[in-house]
PDB file of N, CA and C in Angstrom:
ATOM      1  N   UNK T   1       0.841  -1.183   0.000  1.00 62.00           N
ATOM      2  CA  UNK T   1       0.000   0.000   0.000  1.00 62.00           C
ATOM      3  C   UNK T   1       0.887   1.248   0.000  1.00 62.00           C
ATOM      4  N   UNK T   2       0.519   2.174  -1.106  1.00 65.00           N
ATOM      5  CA  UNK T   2       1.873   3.329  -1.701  1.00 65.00           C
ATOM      6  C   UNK T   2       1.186   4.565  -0.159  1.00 65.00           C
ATOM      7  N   UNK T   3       0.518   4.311   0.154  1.00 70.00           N
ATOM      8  CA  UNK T   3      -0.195   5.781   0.863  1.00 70.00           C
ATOM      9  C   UNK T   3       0.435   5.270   2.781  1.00 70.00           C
ATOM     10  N   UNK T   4       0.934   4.124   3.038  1.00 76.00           N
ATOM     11  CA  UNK T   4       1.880   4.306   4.194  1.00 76.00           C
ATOM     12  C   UNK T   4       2.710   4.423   4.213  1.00 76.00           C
ATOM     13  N   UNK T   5       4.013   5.063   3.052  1.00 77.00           N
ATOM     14  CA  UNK T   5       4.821   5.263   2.727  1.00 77.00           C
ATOM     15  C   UNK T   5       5.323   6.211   3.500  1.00 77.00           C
ATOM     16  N   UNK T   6       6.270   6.449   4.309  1.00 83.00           N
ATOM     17  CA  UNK T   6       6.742   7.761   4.865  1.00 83.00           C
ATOM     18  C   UNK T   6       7.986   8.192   4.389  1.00 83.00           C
ATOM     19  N   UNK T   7       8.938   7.249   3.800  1.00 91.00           N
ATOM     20  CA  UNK T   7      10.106   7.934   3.654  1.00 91.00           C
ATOM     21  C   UNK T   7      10.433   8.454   2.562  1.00 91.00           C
ATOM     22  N   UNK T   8      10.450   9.868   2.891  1.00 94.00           N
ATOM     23  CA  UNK T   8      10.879  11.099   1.687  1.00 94.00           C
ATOM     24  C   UNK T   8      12.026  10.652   0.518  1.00 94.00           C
ATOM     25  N   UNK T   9      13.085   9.383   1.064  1.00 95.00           N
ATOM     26  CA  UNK T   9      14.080   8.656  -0.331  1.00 95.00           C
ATOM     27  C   UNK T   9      12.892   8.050  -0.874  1.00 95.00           C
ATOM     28  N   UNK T  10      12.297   6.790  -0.240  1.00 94.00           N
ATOM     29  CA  UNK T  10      10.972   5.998  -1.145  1.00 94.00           C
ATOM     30  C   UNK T  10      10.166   6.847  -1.880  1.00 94.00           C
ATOM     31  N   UNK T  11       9.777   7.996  -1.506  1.00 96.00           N
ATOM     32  CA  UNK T  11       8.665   8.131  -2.200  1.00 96.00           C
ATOM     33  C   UNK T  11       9.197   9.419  -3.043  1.00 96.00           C
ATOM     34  N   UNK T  12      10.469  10.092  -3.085  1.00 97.00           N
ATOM     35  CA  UNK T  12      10.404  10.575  -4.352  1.00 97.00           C
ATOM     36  C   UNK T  12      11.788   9.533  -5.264  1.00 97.00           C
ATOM     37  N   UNK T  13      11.991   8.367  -4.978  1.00 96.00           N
ATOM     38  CA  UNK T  13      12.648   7.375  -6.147  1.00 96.00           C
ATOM     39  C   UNK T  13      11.178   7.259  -6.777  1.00 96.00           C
ATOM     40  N   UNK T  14      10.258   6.251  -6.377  1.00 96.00           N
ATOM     41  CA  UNK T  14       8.722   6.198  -6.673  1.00 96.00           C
ATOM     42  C   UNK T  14       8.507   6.961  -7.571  1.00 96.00           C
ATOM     43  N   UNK T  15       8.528   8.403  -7.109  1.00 97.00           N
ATOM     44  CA  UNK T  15       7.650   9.597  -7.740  1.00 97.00           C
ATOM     45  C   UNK T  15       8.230   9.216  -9.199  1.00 97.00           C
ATOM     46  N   UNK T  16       9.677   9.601  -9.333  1.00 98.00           N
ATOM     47  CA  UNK T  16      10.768   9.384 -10.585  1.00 98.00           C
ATOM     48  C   UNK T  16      10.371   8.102 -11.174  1.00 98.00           C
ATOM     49  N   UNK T  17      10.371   7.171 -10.696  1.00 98.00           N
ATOM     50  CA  UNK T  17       9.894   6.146 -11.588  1.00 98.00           C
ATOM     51  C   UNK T  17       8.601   6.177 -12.513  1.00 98.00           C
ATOM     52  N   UNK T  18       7.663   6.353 -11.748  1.00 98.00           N
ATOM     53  CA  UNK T  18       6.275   6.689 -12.295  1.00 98.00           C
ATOM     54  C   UNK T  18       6.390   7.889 -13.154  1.00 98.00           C
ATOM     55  N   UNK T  19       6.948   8.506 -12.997  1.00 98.00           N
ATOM     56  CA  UNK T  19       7.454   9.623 -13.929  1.00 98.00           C
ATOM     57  C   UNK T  19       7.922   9.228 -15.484  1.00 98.00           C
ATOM     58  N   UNK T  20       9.228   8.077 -15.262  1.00 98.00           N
ATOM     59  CA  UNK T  20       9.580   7.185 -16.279  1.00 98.00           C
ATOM     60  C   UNK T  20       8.384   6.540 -17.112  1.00 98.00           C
ATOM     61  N   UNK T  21       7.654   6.058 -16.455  1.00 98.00           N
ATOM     62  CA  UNK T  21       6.556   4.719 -16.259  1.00 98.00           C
ATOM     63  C   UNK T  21       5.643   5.790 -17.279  1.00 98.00           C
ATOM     64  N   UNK T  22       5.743   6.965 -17.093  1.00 98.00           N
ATOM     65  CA  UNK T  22       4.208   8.377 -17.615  1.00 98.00           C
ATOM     66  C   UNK T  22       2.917   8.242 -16.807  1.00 98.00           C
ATOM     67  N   UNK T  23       3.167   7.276 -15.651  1.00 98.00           N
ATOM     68  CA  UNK T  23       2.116   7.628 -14.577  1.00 98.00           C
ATOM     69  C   UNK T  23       1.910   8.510 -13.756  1.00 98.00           C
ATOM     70  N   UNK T  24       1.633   9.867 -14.738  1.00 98.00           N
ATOM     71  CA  UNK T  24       2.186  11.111 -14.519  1.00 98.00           C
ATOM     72  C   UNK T  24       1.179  11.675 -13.257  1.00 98.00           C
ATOM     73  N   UNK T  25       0.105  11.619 -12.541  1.00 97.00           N
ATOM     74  CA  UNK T  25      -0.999  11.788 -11.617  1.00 97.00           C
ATOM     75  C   UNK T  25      -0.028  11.259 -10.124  1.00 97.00           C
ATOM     76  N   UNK T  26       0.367   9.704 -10.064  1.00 96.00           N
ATOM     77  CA  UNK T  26       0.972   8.921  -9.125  1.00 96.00           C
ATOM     78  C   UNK T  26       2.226   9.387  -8.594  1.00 96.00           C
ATOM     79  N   UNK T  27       2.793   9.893  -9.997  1.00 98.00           N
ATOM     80  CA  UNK T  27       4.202  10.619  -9.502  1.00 98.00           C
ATOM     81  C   UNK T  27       4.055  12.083  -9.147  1.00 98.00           C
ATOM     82  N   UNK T  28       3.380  12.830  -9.518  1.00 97.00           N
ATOM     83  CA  UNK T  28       2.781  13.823  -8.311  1.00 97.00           C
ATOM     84  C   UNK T  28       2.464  13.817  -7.150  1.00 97.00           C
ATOM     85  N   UNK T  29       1.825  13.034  -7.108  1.00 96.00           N
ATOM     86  CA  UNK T  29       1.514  12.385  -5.448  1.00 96.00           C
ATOM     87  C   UNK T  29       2.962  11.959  -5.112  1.00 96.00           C
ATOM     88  N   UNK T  30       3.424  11.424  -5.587  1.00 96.00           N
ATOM     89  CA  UNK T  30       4.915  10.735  -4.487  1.00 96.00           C
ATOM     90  C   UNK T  30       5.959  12.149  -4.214  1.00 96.00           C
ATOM     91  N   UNK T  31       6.332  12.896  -5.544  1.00 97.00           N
ATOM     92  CA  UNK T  31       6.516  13.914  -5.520  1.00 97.00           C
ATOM     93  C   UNK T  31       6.620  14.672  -4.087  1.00 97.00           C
ATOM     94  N   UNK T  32       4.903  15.245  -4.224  1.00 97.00           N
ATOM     95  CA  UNK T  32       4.535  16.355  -3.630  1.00 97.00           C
ATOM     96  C   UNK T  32       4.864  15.849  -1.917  1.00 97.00           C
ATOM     97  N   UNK T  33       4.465  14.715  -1.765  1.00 95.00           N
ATOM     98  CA  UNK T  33       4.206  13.976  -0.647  1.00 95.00           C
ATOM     99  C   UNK T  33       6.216  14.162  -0.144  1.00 95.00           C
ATOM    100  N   UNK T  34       7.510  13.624  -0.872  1.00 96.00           N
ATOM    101  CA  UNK T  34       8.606  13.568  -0.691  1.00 96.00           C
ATOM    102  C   UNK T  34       8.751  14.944  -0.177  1.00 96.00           C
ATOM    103  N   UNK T  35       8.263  15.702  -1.111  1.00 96.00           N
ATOM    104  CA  UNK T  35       8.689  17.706  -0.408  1.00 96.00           C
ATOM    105  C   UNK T  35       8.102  17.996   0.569  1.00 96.00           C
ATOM    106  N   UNK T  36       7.258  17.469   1.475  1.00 95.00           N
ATOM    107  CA  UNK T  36       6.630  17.895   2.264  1.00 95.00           C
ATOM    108  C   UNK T  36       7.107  17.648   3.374  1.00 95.00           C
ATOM    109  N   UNK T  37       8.088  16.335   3.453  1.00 93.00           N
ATOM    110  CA  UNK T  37       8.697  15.839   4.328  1.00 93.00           C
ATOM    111  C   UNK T  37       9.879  16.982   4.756  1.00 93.00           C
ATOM    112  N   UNK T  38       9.726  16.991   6.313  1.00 92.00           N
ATOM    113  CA  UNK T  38      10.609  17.545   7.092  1.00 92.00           C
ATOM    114  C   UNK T  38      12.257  17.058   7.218  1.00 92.00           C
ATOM    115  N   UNK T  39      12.179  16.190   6.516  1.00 92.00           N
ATOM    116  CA  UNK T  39      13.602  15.077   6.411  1.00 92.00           C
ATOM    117  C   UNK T  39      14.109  15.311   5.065  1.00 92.00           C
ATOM    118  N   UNK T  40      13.382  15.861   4.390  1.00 94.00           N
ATOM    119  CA  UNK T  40      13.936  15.603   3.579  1.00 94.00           C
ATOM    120  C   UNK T  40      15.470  16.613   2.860  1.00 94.00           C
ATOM    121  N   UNK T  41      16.749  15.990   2.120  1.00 95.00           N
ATOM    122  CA  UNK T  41      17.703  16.782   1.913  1.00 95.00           C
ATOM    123  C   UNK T  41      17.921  17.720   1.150  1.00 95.00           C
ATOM    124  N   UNK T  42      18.900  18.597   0.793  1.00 94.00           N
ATOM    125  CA  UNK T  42      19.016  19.562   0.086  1.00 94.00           C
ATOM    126  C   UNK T  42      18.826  19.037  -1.243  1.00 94.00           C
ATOM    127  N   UNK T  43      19.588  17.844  -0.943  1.00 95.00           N
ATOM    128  CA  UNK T  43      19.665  17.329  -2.597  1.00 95.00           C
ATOM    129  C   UNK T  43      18.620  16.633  -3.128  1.00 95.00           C
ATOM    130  N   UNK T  44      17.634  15.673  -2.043  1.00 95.00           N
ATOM    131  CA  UNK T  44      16.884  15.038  -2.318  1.00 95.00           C
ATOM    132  C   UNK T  44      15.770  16.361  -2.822  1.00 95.00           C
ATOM    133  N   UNK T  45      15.785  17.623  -2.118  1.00 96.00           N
ATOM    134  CA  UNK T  45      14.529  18.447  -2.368  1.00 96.00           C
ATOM    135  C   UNK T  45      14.666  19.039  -3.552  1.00 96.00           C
ATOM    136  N   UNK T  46      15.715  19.220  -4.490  1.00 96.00           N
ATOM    137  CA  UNK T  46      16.505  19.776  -5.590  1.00 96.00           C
ATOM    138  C   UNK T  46      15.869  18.645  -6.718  1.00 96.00           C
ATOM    139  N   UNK T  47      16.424  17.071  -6.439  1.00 97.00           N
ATOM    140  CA  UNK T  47      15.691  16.139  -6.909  1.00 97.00           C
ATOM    141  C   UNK T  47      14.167  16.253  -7.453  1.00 97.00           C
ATOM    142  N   UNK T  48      13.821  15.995  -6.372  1.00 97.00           N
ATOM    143  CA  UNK T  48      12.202  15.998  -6.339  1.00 97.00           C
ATOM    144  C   UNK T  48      11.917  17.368  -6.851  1.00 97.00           C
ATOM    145  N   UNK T  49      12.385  18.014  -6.823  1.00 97.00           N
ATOM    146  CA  UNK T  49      11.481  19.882  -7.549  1.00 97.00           C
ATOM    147  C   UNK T  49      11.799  19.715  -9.129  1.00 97.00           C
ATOM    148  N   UNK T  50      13.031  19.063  -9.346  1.00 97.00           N
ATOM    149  CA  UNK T  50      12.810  19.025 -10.670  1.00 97.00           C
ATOM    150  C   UNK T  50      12.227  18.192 -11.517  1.00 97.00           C
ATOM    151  N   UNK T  51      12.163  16.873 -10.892  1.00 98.00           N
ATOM    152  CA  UNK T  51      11.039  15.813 -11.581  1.00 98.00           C
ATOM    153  C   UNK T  51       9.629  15.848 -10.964  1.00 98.00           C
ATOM    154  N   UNK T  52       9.453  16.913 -10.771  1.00 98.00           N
ATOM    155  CA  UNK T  52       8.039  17.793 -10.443  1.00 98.00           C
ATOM    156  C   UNK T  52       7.922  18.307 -11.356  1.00 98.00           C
ATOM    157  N   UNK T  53       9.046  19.463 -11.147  1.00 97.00           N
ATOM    158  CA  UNK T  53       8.415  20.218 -13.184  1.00 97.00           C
ATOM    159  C   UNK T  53       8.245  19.528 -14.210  1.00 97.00           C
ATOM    160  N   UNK T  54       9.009  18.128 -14.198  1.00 97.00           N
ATOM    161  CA  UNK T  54       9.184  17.290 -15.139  1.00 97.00           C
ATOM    162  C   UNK T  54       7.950  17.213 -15.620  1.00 97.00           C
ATOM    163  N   UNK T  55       6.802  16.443 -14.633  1.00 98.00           N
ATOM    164  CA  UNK T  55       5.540  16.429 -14.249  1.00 98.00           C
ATOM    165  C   UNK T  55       4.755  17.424 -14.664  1.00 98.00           C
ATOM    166  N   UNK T  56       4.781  18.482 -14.198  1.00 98.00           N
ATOM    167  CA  UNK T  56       3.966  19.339 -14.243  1.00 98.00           C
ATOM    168  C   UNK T  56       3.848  19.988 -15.792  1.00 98.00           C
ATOM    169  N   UNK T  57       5.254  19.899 -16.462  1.00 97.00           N
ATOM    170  CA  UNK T  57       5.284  20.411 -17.679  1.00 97.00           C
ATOM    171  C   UNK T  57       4.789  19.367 -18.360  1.00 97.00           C
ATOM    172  N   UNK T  58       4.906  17.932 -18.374  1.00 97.00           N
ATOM    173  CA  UNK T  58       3.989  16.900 -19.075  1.00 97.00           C
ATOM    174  C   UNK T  58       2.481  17.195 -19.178  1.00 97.00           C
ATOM    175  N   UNK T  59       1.684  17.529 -17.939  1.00 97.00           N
ATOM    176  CA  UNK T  59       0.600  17.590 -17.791  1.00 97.00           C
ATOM    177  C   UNK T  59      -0.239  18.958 -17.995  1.00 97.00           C
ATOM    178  N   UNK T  60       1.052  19.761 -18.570  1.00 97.00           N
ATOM    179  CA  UNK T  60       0.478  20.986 -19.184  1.00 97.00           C
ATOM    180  C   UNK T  60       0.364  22.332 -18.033  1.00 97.00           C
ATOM    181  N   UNK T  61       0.857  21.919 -16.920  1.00 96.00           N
ATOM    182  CA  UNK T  61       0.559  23.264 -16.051  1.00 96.00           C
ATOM    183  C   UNK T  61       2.221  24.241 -15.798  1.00 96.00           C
ATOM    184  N   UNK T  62       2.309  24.998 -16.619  1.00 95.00           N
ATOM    185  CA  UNK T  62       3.443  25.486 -17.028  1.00 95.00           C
ATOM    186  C   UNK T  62       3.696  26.545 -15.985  1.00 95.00           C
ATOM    187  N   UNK T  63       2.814  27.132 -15.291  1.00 96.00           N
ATOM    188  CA  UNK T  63       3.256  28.203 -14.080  1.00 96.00           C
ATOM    189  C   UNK T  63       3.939  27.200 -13.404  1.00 96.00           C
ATOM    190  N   UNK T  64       3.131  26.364 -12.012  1.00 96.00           N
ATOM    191  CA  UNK T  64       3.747  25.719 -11.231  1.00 96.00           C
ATOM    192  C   UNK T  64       5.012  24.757 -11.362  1.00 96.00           C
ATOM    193  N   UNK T  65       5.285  24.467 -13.093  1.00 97.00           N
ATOM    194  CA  UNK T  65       6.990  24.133 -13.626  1.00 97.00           C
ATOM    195  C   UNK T  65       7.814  25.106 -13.156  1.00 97.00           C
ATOM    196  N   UNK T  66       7.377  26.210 -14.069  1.00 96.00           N
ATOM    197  CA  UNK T  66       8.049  27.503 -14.139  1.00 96.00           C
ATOM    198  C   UNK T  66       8.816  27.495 -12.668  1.00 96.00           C
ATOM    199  N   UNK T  67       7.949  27.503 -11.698  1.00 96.00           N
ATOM    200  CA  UNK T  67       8.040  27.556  -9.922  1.00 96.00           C
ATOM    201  C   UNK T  67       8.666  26.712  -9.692  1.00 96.00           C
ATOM    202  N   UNK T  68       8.693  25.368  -9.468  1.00 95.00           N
ATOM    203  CA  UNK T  68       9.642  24.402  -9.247  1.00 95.00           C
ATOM    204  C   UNK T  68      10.704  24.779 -10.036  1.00 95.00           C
ATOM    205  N   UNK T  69      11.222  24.781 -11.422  1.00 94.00           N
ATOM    206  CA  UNK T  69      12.304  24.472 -11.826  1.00 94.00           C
ATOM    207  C   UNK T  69      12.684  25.998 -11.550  1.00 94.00           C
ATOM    208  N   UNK T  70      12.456  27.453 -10.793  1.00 95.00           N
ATOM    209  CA  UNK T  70      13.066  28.595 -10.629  1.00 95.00           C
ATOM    210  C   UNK T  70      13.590  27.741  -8.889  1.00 95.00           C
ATOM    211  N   UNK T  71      12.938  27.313  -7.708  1.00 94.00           N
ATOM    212  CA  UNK T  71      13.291  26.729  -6.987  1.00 94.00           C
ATOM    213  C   UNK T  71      14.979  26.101  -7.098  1.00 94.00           C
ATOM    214  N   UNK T  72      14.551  25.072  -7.321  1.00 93.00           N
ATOM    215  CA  UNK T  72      15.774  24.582  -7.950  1.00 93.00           C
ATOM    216  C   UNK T  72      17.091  24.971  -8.358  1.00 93.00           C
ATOM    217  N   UNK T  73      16.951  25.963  -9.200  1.00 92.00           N
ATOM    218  CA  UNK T  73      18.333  27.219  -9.611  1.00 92.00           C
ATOM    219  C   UNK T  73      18.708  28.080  -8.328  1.00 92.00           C
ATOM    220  N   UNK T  74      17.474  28.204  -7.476  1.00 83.00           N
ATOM    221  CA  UNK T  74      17.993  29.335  -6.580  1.00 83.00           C
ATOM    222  C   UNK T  74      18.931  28.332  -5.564  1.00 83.00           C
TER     223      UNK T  74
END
């Protein structure tokens, strides 16, 4: 079961995979869920913001890319 998942590495490798996979909805969720985490690292959060935009630019919502991948650079 993907929704007792707590750890911010599991669930944004996950997110990235499903990303691969174009289970582009699922990997949002793992995504969003990895950034939210209080654990999570500089690098892992750098990670995850950009295969967010990855996401987000697949699914057509080009502001909230825009936002993640400016994140990221800063």
């Amino acid at each position: 079961d993907h929704t007792v998942i707590r750890d911010e590495r599991v669930l944004a490798a996950s997110g990235y995979l499903l990303l691969l996979l174009g289970r582009l909805p699922e990997a949002e969720d793992r995504l969003r869920r990895a950034l939210a985490s209080p654990l999570i690292s500089q690098l892992g959060r750098v990670d995850a913001l950009y295969n967010l935009g990855c996401v987000l630019a697949r699914t057509g919502n080009e502001a909230e890319c825009r936002t993640c991948l400016e994140q990221v650079v800063s």
